[in-house]
Tab-separated table of C-alpha atoms in Angstrom:
chain	number	residue	atom	x	y	z
P	295	GLN	CA	-43.900	-42.816	-44.218
P	296	VAL	CA	-40.960	-41.894	-42.018
P	297	GLN	CA	-40.187	-38.176	-42.064
P	298	LEU	CA	-37.498	-36.254	-40.232
P	299	VAL	CA	-37.455	-32.479	-40.619
P	300	GLU	CA	-34.639	-30.422	-39.121
P	301	SER	CA	-34.853	-26.732	-38.321
P	302	GLY	CA	-32.993	-24.075	-36.382
P	303	GLY	CA	-29.849	-23.683	-38.444
P	304	GLY	CA	-28.410	-20.318	-39.365
P	305	LEU	CA	-25.504	-17.921	-39.040
P	306	VAL	CA	-23.965	-17.508	-35.596
P	307	LYS	CA	-20.789	-15.843	-34.345
P	308	PRO	CA	-17.964	-17.834	-32.770
P	309	GLY	CA	-18.738	-18.441	-29.109
P	310	GLY	CA	-22.468	-18.241	-29.754
P	311	SER	CA	-25.252	-20.756	-29.240
P	312	LEU	CA	-27.896	-22.379	-31.388
P	313	ARG	CA	-30.592	-24.982	-30.848
P	314	LEU	CA	-31.490	-27.404	-33.592
P	315	SER	CA	-34.771	-29.293	-33.717
P	316	CYS	CA	-35.866	-32.391	-35.595
P	317	ALA	CA	-39.567	-33.169	-35.991
P	318	ALA	CA	-40.276	-36.852	-36.505
P	319	SER	CA	-43.363	-38.504	-37.954
P	320	GLY	CA	-44.503	-41.771	-39.490
P	321	PHE	CA	-43.030	-44.121	-36.869
P	322	PRO	CA	-43.181	-44.729	-33.075
P	323	PHE	CA	-40.586	-42.117	-32.147
P	324	SER	CA	-40.320	-43.209	-28.516
P	325	ASP	CA	-39.143	-46.685	-29.583
P	326	TYR	CA	-35.976	-45.539	-31.344
P	327	TYR	CA	-32.516	-44.235	-30.616
P	328	MET	CA	-31.909	-40.985	-32.496
P	329	SER	CA	-28.717	-39.332	-33.689
P	330	TRP	CA	-27.222	-36.131	-35.030
P	331	ILE	CA	-24.587	-36.341	-37.762
P	332	ARG	CA	-22.869	-33.412	-39.438
P	333	GLN	CA	-21.073	-32.781	-42.698
P	334	ALA	CA	-18.729	-29.835	-43.154
P	335	PRO	CA	-18.772	-28.271	-46.631
P	336	GLY	CA	-17.120	-30.633	-49.103
P	337	LYS	CA	-16.178	-33.094	-46.341
P	338	GLY	CA	-17.318	-36.466	-45.037
P	339	LEU	CA	-19.781	-37.477	-42.347
P	340	GLU	CA	-19.095	-37.013	-38.648
P	341	TRP	CA	-21.246	-38.423	-35.851
P	342	VAL	CA	-22.191	-35.704	-33.327
P	343	SER	CA	-24.406	-37.396	-30.751
P	344	TYR	CA	-26.981	-40.042	-30.036
P	345	ILE	CA	-29.686	-40.522	-27.441
P	346	SER	CA	-31.477	-43.647	-26.318
P	347	SER	CA	-35.226	-44.047	-26.674
P	348	THR	CA	-35.922	-43.041	-23.059
P	349	SER	CA	-33.145	-40.426	-22.853
P	350	SER	CA	-31.312	-42.545	-20.300
P	351	TYR	CA	-28.168	-42.722	-22.397
P	352	THR	CA	-26.380	-40.124	-24.499
P	353	ASP	CA	-22.940	-39.948	-26.026
P	354	TYR	CA	-20.734	-37.489	-27.906
P	355	PRO	CA	-17.345	-37.465	-29.625
P	356	ASP	CA	-14.582	-35.466	-27.955
P	357	SER	CA	-14.920	-32.737	-30.603
P	358	VAL	CA	-18.278	-31.577	-29.168
P	359	LYS	CA	-18.340	-33.073	-25.648
P	360	GLY	CA	-19.103	-30.410	-23.059
P	361	ARG	CA	-20.394	-27.981	-25.687
P	362	PHE	CA	-23.327	-29.828	-27.281
P	363	THR	CA	-26.316	-31.403	-25.525
P	364	ILE	CA	-28.769	-33.785	-27.148
P	365	SER	CA	-32.293	-34.181	-25.825
P	366	ARG	CA	-35.689	-35.417	-26.913
P	367	ASP	CA	-39.354	-34.962	-26.129
P	368	ASN	CA	-41.185	-38.178	-26.894
P	369	ALA	CA	-44.570	-36.532	-26.304
P	370	LYS	CA	-43.783	-34.075	-29.101
P	371	ASN	CA	-41.931	-36.549	-31.350
P	372	SER	CA	-39.001	-34.167	-31.366
P	373	LEU	CA	-35.226	-34.352	-31.117
P	374	TYR	CA	-33.011	-31.432	-30.157
P	375	LEU	CA	-29.367	-30.408	-30.223
P	376	GLN	CA	-28.302	-27.503	-28.025
P	377	MET	CA	-24.987	-26.164	-29.280
P	378	SER	CA	-22.922	-23.674	-27.313
P	379	SER	CA	-19.411	-22.225	-27.493
P	380	LEU	CA	-19.640	-22.669	-31.238
P	381	ARG	CA	-16.439	-22.670	-33.274
P	382	VAL	CA	-15.743	-21.979	-36.936
P	383	GLU	CA	-15.041	-25.696	-37.367
P	384	ASP	CA	-18.615	-26.523	-36.293
P	385	THR	CA	-19.825	-25.096	-39.606
P	386	ALA	CA	-21.684	-27.932	-41.323
P	387	VAL	CA	-24.983	-29.348	-42.448
P	388	TYR	CA	-26.507	-31.088	-39.449
P	389	TYR	CA	-28.662	-34.154	-40.086
P	390	CYS	CA	-30.907	-35.961	-37.661
P	391	ALA	CA	-31.210	-39.682	-38.249
P	392	ARG	CA	-33.163	-42.599	-36.832
P	393	GLY	CA	-30.903	-45.027	-35.007
P	394	GLY	CA	-27.690	-44.728	-33.059
P	395	ASN	CA	-27.069	-48.120	-31.503
P	396	GLY	CA	-26.760	-49.633	-34.969
P	397	TRP	CA	-27.423	-48.456	-38.474
P	398	LEU	CA	-29.050	-45.131	-39.379
P	399	ASP	CA	-31.986	-46.038	-41.548
P	400	PHE	CA	-33.691	-42.701	-42.165
P	401	TRP	CA	-32.193	-39.226	-42.384
P	402	GLY	CA	-33.634	-35.734	-42.527
P	403	GLN	CA	-32.741	-33.265	-45.265
P	404	GLY	CA	-30.338	-31.383	-42.994
P	405	THR	CA	-30.023	-27.849	-41.673
P	406	LEU	CA	-26.997	-25.628	-42.295
P	407	VAL	CA	-25.122	-24.101	-39.378
P	408	THR	CA	-22.571	-21.425	-40.263
P	409	VAL	CA	-20.224	-20.150	-37.577
P	410	SER	CA	-18.519	-16.985	-38.733
P	411	SER	CA	-17.715	-13.523	-37.467
Q	1445	ASP	CA	-11.863	-44.552	-31.419
Q	1446	ILE	CA	-12.096	-47.052	-34.242
Q	1447	GLN	CA	-10.753	-45.636	-37.496
Q	1448	MET	CA	-12.453	-46.580	-40.764
Q	1449	THR	CA	-10.381	-46.424	-43.931
Q	1450	GLN	CA	-12.109	-46.567	-47.298
Q	1451	SER	CA	-10.411	-47.267	-50.595
Q	1452	PRO	CA	-10.255	-45.984	-53.145
Q	1453	SER	CA	-11.185	-42.409	-52.270
Q	1454	SER	CA	-12.507	-42.001	-55.803
Q	1455	LEU	CA	-12.940	-44.079	-58.919
Q	1456	SER	CA	-14.092	-43.659	-62.474
Q	1457	ALA	CA	-16.289	-46.314	-64.007
Q	1458	SER	CA	-18.680	-46.872	-66.876
Q	1459	VAL	CA	-22.311	-47.906	-66.881
Q	1460	GLY	CA	-22.437	-51.689	-66.620
Q	1461	ASP	CA	-19.109	-52.008	-64.785
Q	1462	ARG	CA	-18.704	-54.043	-61.617
Q	1463	VAL	CA	-17.493	-51.768	-58.828
Q	1464	THR	CA	-15.974	-52.768	-55.482
Q	1465	ILE	CA	-15.295	-50.433	-52.564
Q	1466	THR	CA	-13.318	-51.555	-49.512
Q	1467	CYS	CA	-13.609	-50.432	-45.918
Q	1468	ARG	CA	-11.068	-51.441	-43.283
Q	1469	ALA	CA	-11.487	-51.020	-39.544
Q	1470	SER	CA	-8.570	-50.300	-37.216
Q	1471	GLN	CA	-9.804	-53.110	-34.924
Q	1472	THR	CA	-12.332	-55.867	-35.174
Q	1473	ILE	CA	-15.956	-54.723	-35.408
Q	1474	SER	CA	-17.608	-58.105	-36.037
Q	1475	ARG	CA	-20.363	-57.298	-38.558
Q	1476	TYR	CA	-21.331	-53.877	-37.160
Q	1477	LEU	CA	-20.684	-52.251	-40.516
Q	1478	HIS	CA	-23.135	-50.329	-42.687
Q	1479	TRP	CA	-23.004	-48.625	-46.083
Q	1480	TYR	CA	-24.641	-45.399	-47.286
Q	1481	GLN	CA	-25.007	-43.639	-50.623
Q	1482	GLN	CA	-25.028	-39.859	-50.832
Q	1483	LYS	CA	-25.806	-37.750	-53.873
Q	1484	PRO	CA	-24.863	-34.046	-54.061
Q	1485	GLY	CA	-27.083	-31.843	-51.910
Q	1486	LYS	CA	-28.963	-34.824	-50.489
Q	1487	ALA	CA	-28.967	-36.753	-47.240
Q	1488	PRO	CA	-27.219	-40.120	-47.076
Q	1489	LYS	CA	-29.327	-43.175	-47.797
Q	1490	LEU	CA	-28.830	-46.549	-46.097
Q	1491	LEU	CA	-27.931	-49.304	-48.576
Q	1492	ILE	CA	-26.532	-52.191	-46.531
Q	1493	TYR	CA	-26.670	-52.862	-42.786
Q	1494	ALA	CA	-24.928	-55.442	-40.621
Q	1495	ALA	CA	-22.315	-55.973	-43.333
Q	1496	SER	CA	-24.517	-57.793	-45.821
Q	1497	ALA	CA	-28.234	-57.156	-45.257
Q	1498	LEU	CA	-29.905	-55.229	-48.064
Q	1499	GLN	CA	-32.075	-52.347	-46.881
Q	1500	SER	CA	-35.660	-52.503	-48.097
Q	1501	GLY	CA	-36.129	-50.893	-51.502
Q	1502	VAL	CA	-32.436	-50.984	-52.447
Q	1503	PRO	CA	-31.722	-52.684	-55.796
Q	1504	SER	CA	-30.198	-56.147	-55.633
Q	1505	ARG	CA	-27.157	-55.039	-57.686
Q	1506	PHE	CA	-25.831	-53.691	-54.363
Q	1507	SER	CA	-24.246	-56.240	-52.034
Q	1508	GLY	CA	-22.019	-56.206	-49.000
Q	1509	SER	CA	-19.637	-58.704	-47.477
Q	1510	GLY	CA	-16.997	-59.073	-44.808
Q	1511	SER	CA	-16.529	-59.337	-41.084
Q	1512	GLY	CA	-13.913	-58.459	-38.502
Q	1513	THR	CA	-11.831	-55.694	-40.033
Q	1514	GLU	CA	-12.333	-55.897	-43.789
Q	1515	PHE	CA	-15.545	-55.216	-45.684
Q	1516	THR	CA	-16.601	-54.626	-49.265
Q	1517	LEU	CA	-19.493	-52.977	-51.039
Q	1518	THR	CA	-20.072	-54.267	-54.559
Q	1519	ILE	CA	-22.247	-52.839	-57.296
Q	1520	SER	CA	-22.652	-55.659	-59.789
Q	1521	SER	CA	-23.614	-53.537	-62.800
Q	1522	LEU	CA	-23.241	-49.782	-62.367
Q	1523	GLN	CA	-26.287	-47.751	-63.377
Q	1524	PRO	CA	-26.446	-44.012	-64.153
Q	1525	GLU	CA	-28.214	-43.314	-60.855
Q	1526	ASP	CA	-25.385	-44.989	-58.895
Q	1527	PHE	CA	-22.882	-42.186	-59.483
Q	1528	ALA	CA	-22.558	-40.842	-55.961
Q	1529	THR	CA	-20.361	-40.924	-52.867
Q	1530	TYR	CA	-20.422	-44.023	-50.685
Q	1531	TYR	CA	-19.619	-44.144	-46.968
Q	1532	CYS	CA	-19.059	-47.006	-44.565
Q	1533	HIS	CA	-20.010	-46.644	-40.905
Q	1534	GLN	CA	-19.249	-48.773	-37.855
Q	1535	SER	CA	-21.506	-49.057	-34.820
Q	1536	TYR	CA	-19.402	-51.544	-32.814
Q	1537	SER	CA	-18.307	-48.696	-30.549
Q	1538	THR	CA	-18.451	-44.889	-30.698
Q	1539	LEU	CA	-19.814	-44.294	-34.180
Q	1540	THR	CA	-17.336	-43.482	-36.919
Q	1541	PHE	CA	-17.554	-43.160	-40.684
Q	1542	GLY	CA	-15.126	-43.877	-43.459
Q	1543	GLY	CA	-13.835	-40.964	-45.510
Q	1544	GLY	CA	-16.030	-41.758	-48.500
Q	1545	THR	CA	-15.569	-43.079	-52.030
Q	1546	LYS	CA	-16.734	-40.912	-54.908
Q	1547	VAL	CA	-17.889	-42.915	-57.922
Q	1548	GLU	CA	-17.639	-40.836	-61.081
Q	1549	ILE	CA	-18.516	-41.394	-64.702
Q	1550	LYS	CA	-15.617	-42.505	-66.902
Protein backbone atom coordinates (compact mmCIF):
# COMPACT_ATOMS: atom_id res chain seq x y z
CA GLN A 1 0.00 0.00 0.00
CA VAL A 2 1.05 3.60 -0.53
CA GLN A 3 3.01 5.02 2.39
CA LEU A 4 4.51 8.46 2.84
CA VAL A 5 6.53 9.10 5.98
CA GLU A 6 7.83 12.58 6.76
CA SER A 7 10.73 13.34 9.07
CA GLY A 8 13.05 16.19 9.97
CA GLY A 9 10.70 18.54 11.77
CA GLY A 10 11.60 20.24 15.02
CA LEU A 11 12.25 23.50 16.81
CA VAL A 12 14.36 26.09 15.01
CA LYS A 13 15.11 29.75 15.67
CA PRO A 14 13.97 32.49 13.30
CA GLY A 15 16.45 32.80 10.45
CA GLY A 16 17.47 29.17 10.80
CA SER A 17 17.29 26.26 8.38
CA LEU A 18 15.75 22.81 8.36
CA ARG A 19 15.51 19.98 5.87
CA LEU A 20 12.42 17.82 5.72
CA SER A 21 12.36 14.37 4.16
CA CYS A 22 9.54 12.17 2.93
CA ALA A 23 10.12 8.45 2.37
CA ALA A 24 7.76 6.93 -0.16
CA SER A 25 6.85 3.28 -0.68
CA GLY A 26 4.18 1.12 -2.26
CA PHE A 27 4.04 2.86 -5.65
CA PRO A 28 6.39 3.79 -8.56
CA PHE A 29 7.70 6.99 -7.00
CA SER A 30 9.48 8.16 -10.15
CA ASP A 31 6.17 8.26 -12.06
CA TYR A 32 4.49 10.88 -9.87
CA TYR A 33 4.55 14.57 -9.14
CA MET A 34 5.01 15.17 -5.41
CA SER A 35 4.03 18.09 -3.20
CA TRP A 36 4.51 19.67 0.20
CA ILE A 37 1.51 21.23 1.94
CA ARG A 38 1.51 22.86 5.35
CA GLN A 39 -1.04 23.63 8.03
CA ALA A 40 -0.40 26.24 10.71
CA PRO A 41 -1.87 25.41 14.13
CA GLY A 42 -5.65 25.72 14.00
CA LYS A 43 -5.56 26.99 10.40
CA GLY A 44 -6.30 25.69 6.92
CA LEU A 45 -4.14 24.05 4.28
CA GLU A 46 -1.51 25.93 2.31
CA TRP A 47 0.36 24.53 -0.69
CA VAL A 48 4.15 24.96 -0.28
CA SER A 49 5.72 23.39 -3.35
CA TYR A 50 5.53 20.71 -5.98
CA ILE A 51 8.03 18.91 -8.17
CA SER A 52 7.55 17.00 -11.38
CA SER A 53 8.41 13.32 -11.68
CA THR A 54 11.82 13.99 -13.26
CA SER A 55 12.56 17.14 -11.23
CA SER A 56 12.39 19.24 -14.38
CA TYR A 57 9.67 21.48 -12.99
CA THR A 58 9.15 22.98 -9.55
CA ASP A 59 6.94 25.74 -8.24
CA TYR A 60 6.33 27.67 -5.03
CA PRO A 61 3.91 30.29 -3.72
CA ASP A 62 5.31 33.77 -3.10
CA SER A 63 5.25 33.15 0.67
CA VAL A 64 8.18 30.70 0.45
CA LYS A 65 9.75 31.45 -2.95
CA GLY A 66 13.48 32.06 -2.62
CA ARG A 67 13.60 30.50 0.85
CA PHE A 68 12.41 26.92 0.29
CA THR A 69 13.75 24.39 -2.21
CA ILE A 70 12.04 21.14 -3.14
CA SER A 71 14.00 18.20 -4.49
CA ARG A 72 13.71 14.47 -4.94
CA ASP A 73 15.87 11.39 -5.30
CA ASN A 74 14.02 8.83 -7.38
CA ALA A 75 16.67 6.18 -6.69
CA LYS A 76 15.93 6.51 -2.98
CA ASN A 77 12.16 7.06 -3.32
CA SER A 78 12.55 10.23 -1.32
CA LEU A 79 11.25 13.79 -1.40
CA TYR A 80 12.91 16.71 0.35
CA LEU A 81 12.17 20.27 1.38
CA GLN A 82 15.11 22.51 2.26
CA MET A 83 13.85 25.46 4.28
CA SER A 84 16.01 28.47 5.05
CA SER A 85 15.50 31.96 6.47
CA LEU A 86 12.69 30.49 8.52
CA ARG A 87 10.10 32.83 10.01
CA VAL A 88 7.70 32.46 12.92
CA GLU A 89 4.86 32.27 10.39
CA ASP A 90 6.40 29.12 8.86
CA THR A 91 5.39 27.23 12.01
CA ALA A 92 3.12 24.42 10.83
CA VAL A 93 2.66 20.73 10.27
CA TYR A 94 4.25 19.92 6.93
CA TYR A 95 2.70 17.13 4.87
CA CYS A 96 4.10 15.45 1.80
CA ALA A 97 1.52 14.27 -0.69
CA ARG A 98 1.43 12.34 -3.94
CA GLY A 99 0.40 14.55 -6.84
CA GLY A 100 0.79 18.20 -7.68
CA ASN A 101 -0.43 18.62 -11.24
CA GLY A 102 -3.90 17.53 -10.16
CA TRP A 103 -5.40 16.05 -7.05
CA LEU A 104 -3.40 14.89 -4.02
CA ASP A 105 -4.42 11.30 -3.49
CA PHE A 106 -2.19 10.16 -0.64
CA TRP A 107 -0.75 12.15 2.25
CA GLY A 108 1.82 11.44 4.93
CA GLN A 109 1.09 11.88 8.63
CA GLY A 110 2.96 15.19 8.75
CA THR A 111 5.94 16.57 10.63
CA LEU A 112 5.78 19.62 12.91
CA VAL A 113 8.08 22.57 12.32
CA THR A 114 8.18 25.18 15.08
CA VAL A 115 10.00 28.44 14.47
CA SER A 116 10.51 30.27 17.74
CA SER A 117 13.23 32.08 19.62
CA ASP B 1 -3.68 33.48 -7.68
CA ILE B 2 -7.11 31.90 -7.80
CA GLN B 3 -9.01 32.40 -4.56
CA MET B 4 -11.27 29.62 -3.29
CA THR B 5 -14.15 30.58 -1.02
CA GLN B 6 -15.97 27.90 0.93
CA SER B 7 -19.33 28.31 2.60
CA PRO B 8 -20.39 27.91 5.22
CA SER B 9 -17.25 28.00 7.35
CA SER B 10 -19.00 25.74 9.85
CA LEU B 11 -22.30 23.97 10.22
CA SER B 12 -24.12 21.86 12.76
CA ALA B 13 -26.03 18.83 11.58
CA SER B 14 -27.52 15.60 12.85
CA VAL B 15 -26.84 12.03 11.85
CA GLY B 16 -28.94 11.27 8.78
CA ASP B 17 -29.05 14.87 7.55
CA ARG B 18 -28.22 15.85 3.99
CA VAL B 19 -25.31 18.29 4.01
CA THR B 20 -24.12 20.56 1.19
CA ILE B 21 -20.89 22.55 1.15
CA THR B 22 -20.15 25.12 -1.55
CA CYS B 23 -16.83 26.19 -3.00
CA ARG B 24 -16.52 29.19 -5.32
CA ALA B 25 -13.49 30.05 -7.41
CA SER B 26 -12.47 33.63 -8.19
CA GLN B 27 -12.14 32.66 -11.88
CA THR B 28 -13.09 29.70 -13.97
CA ILE B 29 -11.24 26.47 -13.16
CA SER B 30 -13.16 24.09 -15.44
CA ARG B 31 -13.44 20.90 -13.36
CA TYR B 32 -10.01 21.09 -11.69
CA LEU B 33 -11.60 20.95 -8.26
CA HIS B 34 -11.05 18.36 -5.54
CA TRP B 35 -12.44 17.75 -2.05
CA TYR B 36 -10.71 16.47 1.09
CA GLN B 37 -11.84 15.42 4.56
CA GLN B 38 -9.66 16.06 7.58
CA LYS B 39 -10.22 14.79 11.10
CA PRO B 40 -8.42 16.31 14.11
CA GLY B 41 -4.75 15.34 14.30
CA LYS B 42 -4.91 13.47 11.00
CA ALA B 43 -3.81 14.11 7.44
CA PRO B 44 -6.39 15.14 4.85
CA LYS B 45 -8.01 12.37 2.85
CA LEU B 46 -9.07 12.72 -0.79
CA LEU B 47 -12.82 12.25 -1.26
CA ILE B 48 -13.66 13.64 -4.70
CA TYR B 49 -11.40 14.56 -7.62
CA ALA B 50 -12.09 16.36 -10.88
CA ALA B 51 -15.27 17.84 -9.40
CA SER B 52 -17.33 14.67 -9.33
CA ALA B 53 -15.20 11.51 -9.42
CA LEU B 54 -15.38 9.44 -6.24
CA GLN B 55 -12.00 8.34 -4.92
CA SER B 56 -11.65 4.60 -4.46
CA GLY B 57 -12.88 3.41 -1.08
CA VAL B 58 -14.94 6.53 -0.33
CA PRO B 59 -18.59 5.82 0.55
CA SER B 60 -21.15 6.63 -2.12
CA ARG B 61 -23.01 9.03 0.22
CA PHE B 62 -20.33 11.56 -0.80
CA SER B 63 -20.84 13.27 -4.15
CA GLY B 64 -19.49 16.30 -5.94
CA SER B 65 -20.82 18.51 -8.69
CA GLY B 66 -20.13 21.73 -10.53
CA SER B 67 -17.85 23.28 -13.09
CA GLY B 68 -16.45 26.69 -13.92
CA THR B 69 -16.58 28.68 -10.70
CA GLU B 70 -19.16 27.00 -8.48
CA PHE B 71 -18.90 23.55 -6.93
CA THR B 72 -20.67 21.56 -4.25
CA LEU B 73 -19.86 18.63 -2.01
CA THR B 74 -22.91 16.74 -0.78
CA ILE B 75 -23.17 14.14 1.94
CA SER B 76 -26.50 12.44 1.35
CA SER B 77 -26.96 11.01 4.85
CA LEU B 78 -24.49 12.21 7.47
CA GLN B 79 -22.85 9.45 9.50
CA PRO B 80 -21.04 9.78 12.85
CA GLU B 81 -17.66 9.30 11.17
CA ASP B 82 -18.34 12.22 8.80
CA PHE B 83 -17.94 14.90 11.46
CA ALA B 84 -14.76 16.56 10.26
CA THR B 85 -13.43 19.56 8.34
CA TYR B 86 -13.78 19.59 4.56
CA TYR B 87 -11.54 21.48 2.14
CA CYS B 88 -11.81 22.20 -1.56
CA HIS B 89 -8.67 22.53 -3.68
CA GLN B 90 -8.12 23.78 -7.22
CA SER B 91 -5.34 22.58 -9.51
CA TYR B 92 -6.22 24.69 -12.58
CA SER B 93 -3.28 26.96 -11.78
CA THR B 94 -1.00 27.51 -8.78
CA LEU B 95 -2.58 25.26 -6.17
CA THR B 96 -4.90 26.87 -3.66
CA PHE B 97 -7.27 25.55 -1.01
CA GLY B 98 -10.54 26.81 0.36
CA GLY B 99 -10.66 27.92 3.97
CA GLY B 100 -12.45 24.79 5.15
CA THR B 101 -15.90 23.87 6.43
CA LYS B 102 -16.17 22.30 9.86
CA VAL B 103 -19.10 19.90 10.19
CA GLU B 104 -20.13 19.54 13.82
CA ILE B 105 -22.69 17.48 15.66
CA LYS B 106 -25.97 19.28 16.39
